[in-house]
Amino acid sequence: MTTHSTDPIVAIATAPGRGGIGVVRISGRDLGALIGRLFSSPLTPRHAHYLPFNDAAGNAIDAGIALFFKGPNSYTGEDVLELQGHGGPAVLRRLQERCIELGHDLGLRHAEPGEFTQRAFLNDRLDLAQAEAVADLIDASSEAAARSAMASLSGAFSAHVNALGDRIVHLRMLVEATLDFPEEEIDFLEKYQARETLTGIQDDLRALTRQARQGMILREGLHVVLAGQPNVGKSSLLNALAGDDIAIVTPIAGTTRDKVIQQIHIQGVPIHIVDTAGLRDTDDTVESIGIARSWAEIEKADVIIHLQDARSRSDALDVAITSRLPARTPVLEVLNKTDLLDRLPGANDLSSVGSGQVGSQDSDTPGDHGTHRASSQPAIAISAKTGAGLDVLRQKLLDIAGWNPGTESPWLARERHLHALQRADEHLAAAAEYASHNDQVLDLFAEELRLTHDALCSITGQFTSDDLLGEIFSSFCIGK
Ligand code: GDP
């Protein structure tokens, strides 16, 4: 994408497919000429005009609402025209092409993904964290994630980042002033309580990082693979975990048609579950492609649930499955169908892989597991049928995700933001180290403060490379 292009752009802004209405959106510095060609009379900004949308021969392609936003008071900060017609793909495509036809000599072209929002960013309508929140709000799969994305979009996250940045700038100004007037450079750190201020900033930065980490979990969720032999209850477990939650299937590039990924939510945290029902040797070409994709998903998993029948765990097939799982990924051994056991499994029964059949001495209940077991990989006893043990499993998944319901997650965050916060933390630590040398290295202290500020500014996009902008906006949908 040409990052700073100012050509007028057009796109169908509503989702592909059929809907009650559909919107074609145009943005450009001055859309007056184009509007004059589209309609016989001028449009009053921010007024709904019901008008025919005609083709070159003067026949109506559709009739609908034209809405004009005069820049800079628009989404992009430029002139924006929205044509709301009937939401059919053919109608909208014809409408879009008619606009291109009429605006061709004005430079009107199809918008790149995210180009409207990118312009909003470049024209200071949104900062970068807010612009990212636009995409996150659209992608949000749970109410909790949508709420947090909206908070980010309205600037809550940016406000905290900026407030921290202001405090750093203030401290830095004091140091720089001291450096400029060396005769006053007497006990600067003491005089301005610089160390205490720095510690306060460090504490607040860490609190912000904790919240951002929670926000990232809410955005990214956890990728879980459900591995196990046929009939151990994988589908039943998926349904039981989903409960009333309507599973929204998130299409992941390349797997859209396989639908191997289901999404459920636990406390609003998206859990993407890959069901590996197809994992077996096969001569069938089509099936083997599907299986290869399942294994590819397994490679990307954050955690693997190895589901087994509690009555026959760790048989040869389970051992074979275990041996193929990537060693670096945590595996949760889960024993299902405990309702069919004569007695509930005890601690020894639940110890890690390969401990064989159920049926030894003690009388721990499934709910007790994990609290007093020596094994590093204690199994979790459940019944997908009765729901026993599912809360423990859910909690375990949230633990692995790092989810802490006690910590508020007021906004969504991305890995990029976390890295920036970590960088800021490292520079603050370096500044603190210099501060421990009293006033001897104030220039280095000031430099670390500057670098901390730069790291924070990269979140809101004050200093951001074109490459990064391209990367961020190209992952948006067209028309946004
Ligand atoms: P999958 O092939 O691994 O997906 O297994 P399914 O979920 O299709 O389950 C296989 C069979 O086991 C079905 O008849 C289920 O009703 C049954 N089943 C699954 N979980 C349980 C359980 O916890 N208890 C009992 N009694 N039956 C279960």
Short mmCIF file of C-alpha atoms and ligand atoms in Angstrom, two decimals:
data_model
loop_
_atom_site.label_atom_id
_atom_site.label_comp_id
_atom_site.label_asym_id
_atom_site.label_seq_id
_atom_site.Cartn_x
_atom_site.Cartn_y
_atom_site.Cartn_z
CA MET A 1 0.00 0.00 0.00
CA THR A 2 1.20 3.51 -0.77
CA THR A 3 1.14 4.76 2.75
CA HIS A 4 0.49 8.40 2.19
CA SER A 5 -1.58 8.27 -0.97
CA THR A 6 -4.32 10.87 -1.16
CA ASP A 7 -6.19 9.54 -4.21
CA PRO A 8 -9.92 9.39 -3.67
CA ILE A 9 -10.85 5.81 -2.75
CA VAL A 10 -14.00 3.73 -2.90
CA ALA A 11 -15.00 0.40 -1.37
CA ILE A 12 -18.01 -1.64 -0.43
CA ALA A 13 -18.00 -1.09 3.32
CA THR A 14 -20.51 -3.74 4.34
CA ALA A 15 -19.65 -7.43 4.66
CA PRO A 16 -19.76 -9.54 1.50
CA GLY A 17 -22.98 -11.41 0.96
CA ARG A 18 -26.59 -10.36 1.07
CA GLY A 19 -28.08 -8.03 3.66
CA GLY A 20 -30.90 -5.58 4.21
CA ILE A 21 -28.71 -2.68 3.26
CA GLY A 22 -25.23 -2.31 1.88
CA VAL A 23 -22.91 0.66 1.92
CA VAL A 24 -20.47 1.95 -0.68
CA ARG A 25 -18.07 4.39 0.89
CA ILE A 26 -15.91 6.99 -0.81
CA SER A 27 -13.25 9.19 0.74
CA GLY A 28 -11.25 11.95 -0.87
CA ARG A 29 -9.94 15.44 -0.25
CA ASP A 30 -12.70 17.04 -2.33
CA LEU A 31 -15.62 14.97 -3.50
CA GLY A 32 -17.58 17.95 -4.87
CA ALA A 33 -16.91 17.11 -8.53
CA LEU A 34 -17.82 13.46 -8.11
CA ILE A 35 -21.03 14.30 -6.26
CA GLY A 36 -21.93 16.69 -9.08
CA ARG A 37 -21.60 13.82 -11.57
CA LEU A 38 -23.49 11.31 -9.43
CA PHE A 39 -26.47 13.49 -8.53
CA SER A 40 -28.35 16.32 -10.16
CA SER A 41 -28.34 18.50 -7.05
CA PRO A 42 -25.67 19.10 -4.38
CA LEU A 43 -25.78 17.22 -1.09
CA THR A 44 -26.20 19.00 2.22
CA PRO A 45 -23.55 17.67 4.62
CA ARG A 46 -24.92 15.32 7.29
CA HIS A 47 -28.36 15.16 5.71
CA ALA A 48 -29.93 11.98 4.43
CA HIS A 49 -30.89 12.36 0.78
CA TYR A 50 -33.09 9.70 -0.77
CA LEU A 51 -31.97 9.52 -4.40
CA PRO A 52 -31.72 7.26 -7.41
CA PHE A 53 -28.23 5.87 -8.09
CA ASN A 54 -28.09 5.80 -11.88
CA ASP A 55 -25.94 3.99 -14.41
CA ALA A 56 -24.34 5.66 -17.45
CA ALA A 57 -27.57 5.35 -19.46
CA GLY A 58 -29.55 7.08 -16.73
CA ASN A 59 -31.25 3.90 -15.53
CA ALA A 60 -31.46 3.33 -11.80
CA ILE A 61 -29.00 0.78 -10.45
CA ASP A 62 -30.69 1.26 -7.10
CA ALA A 63 -32.31 3.99 -5.03
CA GLY A 64 -31.11 4.72 -1.55
CA ILE A 65 -29.66 7.15 0.92
CA ALA A 66 -26.71 9.37 0.11
CA LEU A 67 -24.89 10.79 3.13
CA PHE A 68 -22.16 13.36 2.75
CA PHE A 69 -19.65 14.25 5.47
CA LYS A 70 -17.59 17.31 4.67
CA GLY A 71 -13.97 16.96 5.77
CA PRO A 72 -12.45 17.28 8.30
CA ASN A 73 -15.61 16.28 10.18
CA SER A 74 -15.71 12.74 8.94
CA TYR A 75 -14.33 9.32 9.74
CA THR A 76 -11.24 9.77 7.59
CA GLY A 77 -10.88 13.51 8.08
CA GLU A 78 -11.45 13.94 4.31
CA ASP A 79 -14.73 14.35 2.44
CA VAL A 80 -16.68 11.12 2.85
CA LEU A 81 -19.67 10.01 0.84
CA GLU A 82 -21.74 7.01 1.84
CA LEU A 83 -24.21 5.46 -0.54
CA GLN A 84 -26.61 3.17 1.27
CA GLY A 85 -28.41 0.87 -1.09
CA HIS A 86 -29.85 -2.60 -1.01
CA GLY A 87 -27.39 -5.10 0.37
CA GLY A 88 -26.89 -7.41 -2.58
CA PRO A 89 -23.46 -8.16 -4.02
CA ALA A 90 -24.45 -7.40 -7.63
CA VAL A 91 -26.09 -4.06 -6.78
CA LEU A 92 -23.19 -2.93 -4.64
CA ARG A 93 -20.59 -3.96 -7.16
CA ARG A 94 -22.40 -2.07 -9.94
CA LEU A 95 -22.69 0.97 -7.70
CA GLN A 96 -19.02 0.84 -6.85
CA GLU A 97 -18.00 0.42 -10.50
CA ARG A 98 -20.25 3.32 -11.51
CA CYS A 99 -18.40 5.51 -9.00
CA ILE A 100 -15.05 4.39 -10.41
CA GLU A 101 -16.30 5.16 -13.94
CA LEU A 102 -17.41 8.66 -12.95
CA GLY A 103 -14.36 9.41 -10.81
CA HIS A 104 -11.70 7.77 -12.95
CA ASP A 105 -10.23 11.03 -14.25
CA LEU A 106 -10.29 12.37 -10.68
CA GLY A 107 -8.04 9.49 -9.65
CA LEU A 108 -10.75 7.52 -7.86
CA ARG A 109 -9.62 3.93 -7.23
CA HIS A 110 -10.53 0.92 -5.13
CA ALA A 111 -9.46 1.24 -1.50
CA GLU A 112 -6.85 -1.06 -0.01
CA PRO A 113 -7.73 -2.98 3.18
CA GLY A 114 -7.87 -0.61 6.13
CA GLU A 115 -7.20 2.44 3.98
CA PHE A 116 -10.12 4.48 5.37
CA THR A 117 -8.91 3.93 8.92
CA GLN A 118 -5.33 4.58 7.88
CA ARG A 119 -6.41 7.97 6.59
CA ALA A 120 -8.26 8.60 9.84
CA PHE A 121 -4.93 7.91 11.58
CA LEU A 122 -2.84 10.02 9.21
CA ASN A 123 -5.33 12.89 9.55
CA ASP A 124 -5.21 12.68 13.35
CA ARG A 125 -8.77 11.49 13.78
CA LEU A 126 -7.50 8.45 15.67
CA ASP A 127 -4.18 7.46 17.16
CA LEU A 128 -2.65 4.13 16.20
CA ALA A 129 -3.92 2.17 19.22
CA GLN A 130 -7.42 3.46 18.49
CA ALA A 131 -7.12 2.58 14.82
CA GLU A 132 -6.11 -0.96 15.79
CA ALA A 133 -9.10 -1.06 18.12
CA VAL A 134 -11.37 -0.46 15.13
CA ALA A 135 -10.21 -3.77 13.63
CA ASP A 136 -10.34 -5.46 17.03
CA LEU A 137 -13.91 -4.31 17.62
CA ILE A 138 -14.93 -5.74 14.27
CA ASP A 139 -13.09 -8.99 15.04
CA ALA A 140 -14.26 -9.24 18.66
CA SER A 141 -15.88 -12.62 19.24
CA SER A 142 -17.12 -12.18 22.80
CA GLU A 143 -18.98 -9.40 24.53
CA ALA A 144 -16.07 -8.91 26.91
CA ALA A 145 -13.66 -8.51 23.98
CA ALA A 146 -16.03 -6.11 22.21
CA ARG A 147 -16.42 -4.00 25.36
CA SER A 148 -12.66 -3.78 25.79
CA ALA A 149 -12.09 -2.99 22.12
CA MET A 150 -14.62 -0.18 22.39
CA ALA A 151 -12.79 1.16 25.44
CA SER A 152 -9.54 1.16 23.46
CA LEU A 153 -11.28 2.81 20.54
CA SER A 154 -12.60 5.58 22.72
CA GLY A 155 -9.05 6.22 23.84
CA ALA A 156 -8.91 4.71 27.35
CA PHE A 157 -5.72 2.77 26.68
CA SER A 158 -4.08 5.67 24.83
CA ALA A 159 -4.98 8.04 27.67
CA HIS A 160 -3.09 5.88 30.18
CA VAL A 161 -0.11 5.54 27.86
CA ASN A 162 -0.07 9.30 27.24
CA ALA A 163 -0.38 10.10 30.95
CA LEU A 164 2.66 7.96 31.69
CA GLY A 165 4.49 9.55 28.77
CA ASP A 166 3.73 13.04 30.14
CA ARG A 167 5.22 12.18 33.50
CA ILE A 168 8.39 10.92 31.82
CA VAL A 169 8.63 14.04 29.68
CA HIS A 170 8.24 16.21 32.76
CA LEU A 171 11.04 14.44 34.58
CA ARG A 172 13.19 14.57 31.49
CA MET A 173 12.63 18.30 31.10
CA LEU A 174 13.87 18.83 34.63
CA VAL A 175 17.01 16.81 33.94
CA GLU A 176 17.66 18.52 30.62
CA ALA A 177 17.30 21.92 32.26
CA THR A 178 19.79 20.87 34.89
CA LEU A 179 22.20 19.70 32.18
CA ASP A 180 21.83 23.02 30.36
CA PHE A 181 22.67 24.96 33.50
CA PRO A 182 25.41 22.89 35.06
CA GLU A 183 25.97 25.41 37.82
CA GLU A 184 22.60 24.33 39.18
CA GLU A 185 23.46 20.69 38.85
CA ILE A 186 23.66 20.19 42.55
CA ASP A 187 21.95 17.17 43.86
CA PHE A 188 19.40 17.13 41.10
CA LEU A 189 18.11 13.67 41.94
CA GLU A 190 17.63 14.62 45.59
CA LYS A 191 16.18 18.00 44.94
CA TYR A 192 13.50 16.82 42.57
CA GLN A 193 12.91 13.46 44.23
CA ALA A 194 13.72 11.98 40.86
CA ARG A 195 14.29 8.46 42.15
CA GLU A 196 10.92 8.36 43.89
CA THR A 197 9.20 9.74 40.81
CA LEU A 198 10.94 7.12 38.69
CA THR A 199 9.85 4.31 41.02
CA GLY A 200 6.28 5.58 40.85
CA ILE A 201 6.39 5.61 37.05
CA GLN A 202 7.87 2.10 37.02
CA ASP A 203 5.07 0.81 39.26
CA ASP A 204 2.39 2.36 37.10
CA LEU A 205 4.00 1.08 33.92
CA ARG A 206 3.99 -2.43 35.35
CA ALA A 207 0.34 -2.14 36.33
CA LEU A 208 -0.43 -0.95 32.80
CA THR A 209 1.53 -3.89 31.38
CA ARG A 210 -0.44 -6.35 33.52
CA GLN A 211 -3.69 -4.91 32.25
CA ALA A 212 -2.43 -4.89 28.68
CA ARG A 213 -1.45 -8.54 29.02
CA GLN A 214 -4.99 -9.39 30.11
CA GLY A 215 -6.30 -7.34 27.23
CA MET A 216 -4.13 -9.32 24.85
CA ILE A 217 -5.44 -12.62 26.16
CA LEU A 218 -8.96 -11.34 25.61
CA ARG A 219 -8.06 -10.49 22.04
CA GLU A 220 -5.95 -13.47 21.09
CA GLY A 221 -7.47 -16.17 23.25
CA LEU A 222 -5.96 -19.60 23.57
CA HIS A 223 -5.44 -22.13 20.80
CA VAL A 224 -6.31 -25.56 22.10
CA VAL A 225 -6.05 -28.85 20.28
CA LEU A 226 -8.33 -31.69 21.25
CA ALA A 227 -6.49 -34.90 20.55
CA GLY A 228 -7.74 -38.37 21.21
CA GLN A 229 -9.00 -41.59 19.76
CA PRO A 230 -12.40 -41.82 18.14
CA ASN A 231 -15.26 -42.12 20.63
CA VAL A 232 -13.44 -40.87 23.70
CA GLY A 233 -15.88 -37.95 23.75
CA LYS A 234 -14.14 -35.09 21.95
CA SER A 235 -17.30 -33.69 20.37
CA SER A 236 -19.20 -34.21 23.60
CA LEU A 237 -16.53 -32.31 25.50
CA LEU A 238 -16.59 -29.47 23.00
CA ASN A 239 -20.36 -29.19 23.33
CA ALA A 240 -20.22 -29.41 27.10
CA LEU A 241 -17.58 -26.67 27.27
CA ALA A 242 -19.52 -24.50 24.88
CA GLY A 243 -22.68 -24.79 27.02
CA ASP A 244 -25.06 -22.03 25.97
CA ASP A 245 -22.27 -20.22 24.24
CA ILE A 246 -22.96 -20.06 20.56
CA ALA A 247 -19.77 -21.22 18.93
CA ILE A 248 -18.70 -18.56 16.47
CA VAL A 249 -16.40 -20.16 13.97
CA THR A 250 -13.51 -17.87 13.22
CA PRO A 251 -12.31 -18.49 9.70
CA ILE A 252 -8.56 -18.81 9.79
CA ALA A 253 -6.81 -18.33 6.49
CA GLY A 254 -6.62 -21.59 4.58
CA THR A 255 -8.87 -23.56 6.89
CA THR A 256 -12.14 -21.78 6.26
CA ARG A 257 -13.68 -24.68 4.45
CA ASP A 258 -12.34 -27.36 6.73
CA LYS A 259 -14.04 -25.79 9.74
CA VAL A 260 -11.62 -27.63 12.00
CA ILE A 261 -11.62 -24.75 14.42
CA GLN A 262 -14.47 -24.09 16.81
CA GLN A 263 -14.53 -21.18 19.12
CA ILE A 264 -15.96 -21.11 22.61
CA HIS A 265 -15.56 -18.59 25.40
CA ILE A 266 -14.59 -19.08 29.00
CA GLN A 267 -15.20 -15.93 31.02
CA GLY A 268 -15.14 -14.00 27.76
CA VAL A 269 -11.73 -15.39 26.79
CA PRO A 270 -11.89 -16.86 23.31
CA ILE A 271 -10.77 -20.48 23.24
CA HIS A 272 -10.13 -21.74 19.72
CA ILE A 273 -10.47 -25.50 19.72
CA VAL A 274 -9.14 -27.69 16.95
CA ASP A 275 -10.86 -31.05 16.88
CA THR A 276 -8.49 -33.64 15.50
CA ALA A 277 -11.14 -36.23 14.75
CA GLY A 278 -9.43 -36.84 11.43
CA LEU A 279 -6.05 -37.76 12.86
CA ARG A 280 -5.30 -41.19 11.54
CA ASP A 281 -3.38 -42.77 8.69
CA THR A 282 -5.26 -42.68 5.46
CA ASP A 283 -4.76 -43.33 1.75
CA ASP A 284 -7.49 -40.90 0.81
CA THR A 285 -5.88 -37.82 -0.76
CA VAL A 286 -8.57 -35.34 0.24
CA GLU A 287 -8.66 -36.63 3.78
CA SER A 288 -4.89 -36.59 4.09
CA ILE A 289 -4.87 -32.89 3.13
CA GLY A 290 -7.32 -32.27 5.97
CA ILE A 291 -5.15 -34.26 8.36
CA ALA A 292 -2.02 -32.39 7.34
CA ARG A 293 -3.86 -29.16 8.14
CA SER A 294 -4.90 -30.51 11.53
CA TRP A 295 -1.28 -31.28 12.34
CA ALA A 296 -0.31 -27.82 11.17
CA GLU A 297 -2.85 -26.43 13.64
CA ILE A 298 -1.43 -28.65 16.36
CA GLU A 299 1.99 -27.15 15.72
CA LYS A 300 0.51 -23.72 16.48
CA ALA A 301 -1.42 -24.80 19.57
CA ASP A 302 -0.87 -23.16 22.93
CA VAL A 303 -2.10 -26.24 24.73
CA ILE A 304 -3.16 -29.74 23.82
CA ILE A 305 -5.96 -31.60 25.54
CA HIS A 306 -5.26 -35.29 25.28
CA LEU A 307 -8.64 -36.83 25.93
CA GLN A 308 -8.87 -40.46 26.92
CA ASP A 309 -11.50 -42.85 28.12
CA ALA A 310 -10.98 -43.16 31.88
CA ARG A 311 -11.70 -46.87 31.62
CA SER A 312 -8.90 -47.62 29.18
CA ARG A 313 -6.35 -44.84 29.34
CA SER A 314 -2.88 -44.98 27.85
CA ASP A 315 -3.44 -47.85 25.50
CA ALA A 316 -1.24 -48.28 22.43
CA LEU A 317 -3.12 -45.69 20.35
CA ASP A 318 -2.93 -43.08 23.10
CA VAL A 319 0.76 -43.68 23.44
CA ALA A 320 1.09 -43.22 19.66
CA ILE A 321 -0.85 -39.95 19.81
CA THR A 322 1.26 -38.72 22.71
CA SER A 323 4.45 -39.49 20.84
CA ARG A 324 3.40 -37.31 17.89
CA LEU A 325 2.52 -34.25 19.96
CA PRO A 326 5.07 -31.43 19.93
CA ALA A 327 7.21 -31.65 23.05
CA ARG A 328 7.26 -27.89 23.68
CA THR A 329 3.47 -27.59 24.01
CA PRO A 330 1.78 -28.20 27.38
CA VAL A 331 -0.44 -31.27 27.30
CA LEU A 332 -3.43 -31.63 29.58
CA GLU A 333 -4.22 -35.27 30.18
CA VAL A 334 -7.99 -35.46 30.56
CA LEU A 335 -9.86 -38.63 31.52
CA ASN A 336 -13.43 -38.65 30.29
CA LYS A 337 -16.46 -40.80 31.07
CA THR A 338 -15.67 -41.01 34.76
CA ASP A 339 -19.42 -41.43 35.30
CA LEU A 340 -18.99 -44.95 33.95
CA LEU A 341 -16.39 -45.90 36.54
CA ASP A 342 -17.43 -47.88 39.58
CA ARG A 343 -15.52 -45.46 41.70
CA LEU A 344 -13.99 -42.05 41.10
CA PRO A 345 -10.30 -42.00 40.21
CA GLY A 346 -7.88 -41.21 43.00
CA ALA A 347 -4.67 -39.20 43.03
CA ASN A 348 -2.53 -42.08 41.85
CA ASP A 349 -4.95 -42.81 39.05
CA LEU A 350 -4.64 -39.25 37.86
CA SER A 351 -0.89 -39.04 37.81
CA SER A 352 0.84 -38.44 34.53
CA VAL A 353 0.85 -40.28 31.24
CA GLY A 354 1.42 -43.99 31.17
CA SER A 355 0.27 -44.76 34.70
CA GLY A 356 -2.12 -47.26 33.25
CA GLN A 357 -5.47 -48.42 34.46
CA VAL A 358 -7.64 -46.82 37.03
CA GLY A 359 -8.21 -48.44 40.39
CA SER A 360 -5.84 -47.90 43.27
CA GLN A 361 -6.07 -46.95 46.87
CA ASP A 362 -7.27 -43.51 47.81
CA SER A 363 -10.57 -41.73 47.48
CA ASP A 364 -9.81 -38.32 46.04
CA THR A 365 -12.58 -36.83 44.03
CA PRO A 366 -11.99 -35.44 40.54
CA GLY A 367 -12.51 -31.95 41.94
CA ASP A 368 -9.57 -32.42 44.26
CA HIS A 369 -7.08 -32.98 41.54
CA GLY A 370 -4.18 -30.71 41.11
CA THR A 371 -4.11 -29.48 44.68
CA HIS A 372 -1.98 -32.15 46.28
CA ARG A 373 -0.45 -34.29 43.63
CA ALA A 374 3.24 -34.95 43.24
CA SER A 375 3.14 -35.52 39.50
CA SER A 376 4.03 -32.64 37.21
CA GLN A 377 1.27 -33.46 34.76
CA PRO A 378 -1.72 -34.52 36.81
CA ALA A 379 -4.64 -35.75 34.76
CA ILE A 380 -8.02 -34.10 35.06
CA ALA A 381 -10.97 -36.41 35.58
CA ILE A 382 -14.17 -35.32 33.88
CA SER A 383 -17.45 -36.49 32.54
CA ALA A 384 -18.59 -34.66 29.42
CA LYS A 385 -21.96 -36.28 30.08
CA THR A 386 -22.60 -35.12 33.65
CA GLY A 387 -20.36 -32.07 33.57
CA ALA A 388 -18.25 -33.30 36.48
CA GLY A 389 -14.74 -31.82 36.48
CA LEU A 390 -15.45 -29.34 33.69
CA ASP A 391 -15.00 -26.33 35.95
CA VAL A 392 -11.56 -27.61 36.86
CA LEU A 393 -10.72 -28.04 33.19
CA ARG A 394 -12.01 -24.55 32.34
CA GLN A 395 -9.99 -23.04 35.15
CA LYS A 396 -6.89 -24.94 34.05
CA LEU A 397 -7.27 -23.56 30.52
CA LEU A 398 -7.63 -20.02 31.84
CA ASP A 399 -4.57 -20.54 34.07
CA ILE A 400 -2.51 -21.66 31.09
CA ALA A 401 -3.75 -18.64 29.14
CA GLY A 402 -2.53 -16.48 32.01
CA TRP A 403 -6.02 -15.09 32.58
CA ASN A 404 -6.53 -13.45 35.90
CA PRO A 405 -10.15 -12.50 36.46
CA GLY A 406 -9.09 -10.39 39.44
CA THR A 407 -7.23 -8.02 37.16
CA GLU A 408 -9.55 -5.75 35.28
CA SER A 409 -9.04 -5.77 31.57
CA PRO A 410 -10.43 -2.44 30.57
CA TRP A 411 -9.06 -2.42 27.04
CA LEU A 412 -7.84 -4.74 24.34
CA ALA A 413 -4.16 -4.83 23.59
CA ARG A 414 -1.91 -6.41 21.02
CA GLU A 415 1.43 -8.11 21.21
CA ARG A 416 2.94 -5.02 19.61
CA HIS A 417 1.73 -2.94 22.57
CA LEU A 418 3.15 -5.38 25.09
CA HIS A 419 6.54 -5.33 23.42
CA ALA A 420 6.54 -1.55 23.53
CA LEU A 421 5.61 -1.57 27.23
CA GLN A 422 8.39 -4.07 27.90
CA ARG A 423 10.87 -1.89 26.04
CA ALA A 424 9.75 1.09 28.09
CA ASP A 425 10.21 -0.94 31.27
CA GLU A 426 13.77 -1.90 30.27
CA HIS A 427 14.72 1.73 29.62
CA LEU A 428 13.22 2.78 32.94
CA ALA A 429 15.27 0.08 34.66
CA ALA A 430 18.39 1.44 32.95
CA ALA A 431 17.44 4.97 34.04
CA ALA A 432 17.04 3.73 37.61
CA GLU A 433 20.47 2.14 37.40
CA TYR A 434 22.01 5.46 36.30
CA ALA A 435 20.11 7.24 39.05
CA SER A 436 21.86 5.01 41.56
CA HIS A 437 25.15 6.68 40.52
CA ASN A 438 23.89 9.95 41.92
CA ASP A 439 24.29 12.93 39.64
CA GLN A 440 27.35 11.69 37.77
CA VAL A 441 25.60 10.33 34.70
CA LEU A 442 22.57 12.56 34.40
CA ASP A 443 22.96 12.71 30.62
CA LEU A 444 22.61 8.93 30.36
CA PHE A 445 19.67 9.07 32.76
CA ALA A 446 17.99 11.63 30.47
CA GLU A 447 18.71 9.51 27.40
CA GLU A 448 17.02 6.46 28.93
CA LEU A 449 13.99 8.60 29.74
CA ARG A 450 13.88 9.70 26.11
CA LEU A 451 14.01 6.08 24.93
CA THR A 452 11.25 5.14 27.38
CA HIS A 453 9.11 7.91 25.98
CA ASP A 454 9.81 6.78 22.40
CA ALA A 455 8.72 3.25 23.26
CA LEU A 456 5.45 4.51 24.72
CA CYS A 457 4.85 6.79 21.73
CA SER A 458 5.17 3.86 19.35
CA ILE A 459 1.93 2.50 20.87
CA THR A 460 -0.07 5.52 19.86
CA GLY A 461 1.87 5.87 16.62
CA GLN A 462 3.66 9.16 17.10
CA PHE A 463 6.84 7.67 15.71
CA THR A 464 5.97 4.77 13.51
CA SER A 465 7.58 3.47 10.37
CA ASP A 466 5.64 3.21 7.15
CA ASP A 467 6.39 -0.51 7.09
CA LEU A 468 4.70 -1.03 10.42
CA LEU A 469 1.72 1.06 9.36
CA GLY A 470 1.42 -0.99 6.18
CA GLU A 471 1.54 -4.18 8.20
CA ILE A 472 -1.09 -3.02 10.66
CA PHE A 473 -3.59 -1.64 8.17
CA SER A 474 -3.24 -4.36 5.57
CA SER A 475 -4.75 -6.84 8.05
CA PHE A 476 -7.97 -4.81 8.15
CA CYS A 477 -10.96 -5.65 6.03
CA ILE A 478 -11.64 -3.78 2.80
CA GLY A 479 -13.91 -0.81 3.30
CA LYS A 480 -12.74 -0.11 6.85
P1 GDP B 1 -15.55 -38.40 19.71
O1 GDP B 1 -15.54 -39.39 18.61
O2 GDP B 1 -14.25 -38.41 20.45
O3 GDP B 1 -15.90 -37.01 19.25
O4 GDP B 1 -16.65 -38.88 20.76
P2 GDP B 1 -18.16 -38.42 20.95
O5 GDP B 1 -18.24 -37.12 21.62
O6 GDP B 1 -18.86 -38.57 19.66
O7 GDP B 1 -18.65 -39.50 22.00
C1 GDP B 1 -18.64 -40.90 21.71
C2 GDP B 1 -19.69 -41.56 22.57
O8 GDP B 1 -19.35 -41.47 23.94
C3 GDP B 1 -21.07 -40.94 22.44
O9 GDP B 1 -22.01 -42.00 22.47
C4 GDP B 1 -21.20 -40.10 23.68
O10 GDP B 1 -22.53 -39.94 24.11
C5 GDP B 1 -20.39 -40.88 24.68
N1 GDP B 1 -19.83 -40.06 25.73
C6 GDP B 1 -19.04 -38.96 25.56
N2 GDP B 1 -18.67 -38.46 26.74
C7 GDP B 1 -19.24 -39.24 27.71
C8 GDP B 1 -19.23 -39.25 29.13
O11 GDP B 1 -18.61 -38.41 29.81
N3 GDP B 1 -19.93 -40.23 29.77
C9 GDP B 1 -20.62 -41.17 29.07
N4 GDP B 1 -21.27 -42.08 29.78
N5 GDP B 1 -20.64 -41.20 27.74
C10 GDP B 1 -19.96 -40.26 27.04
#
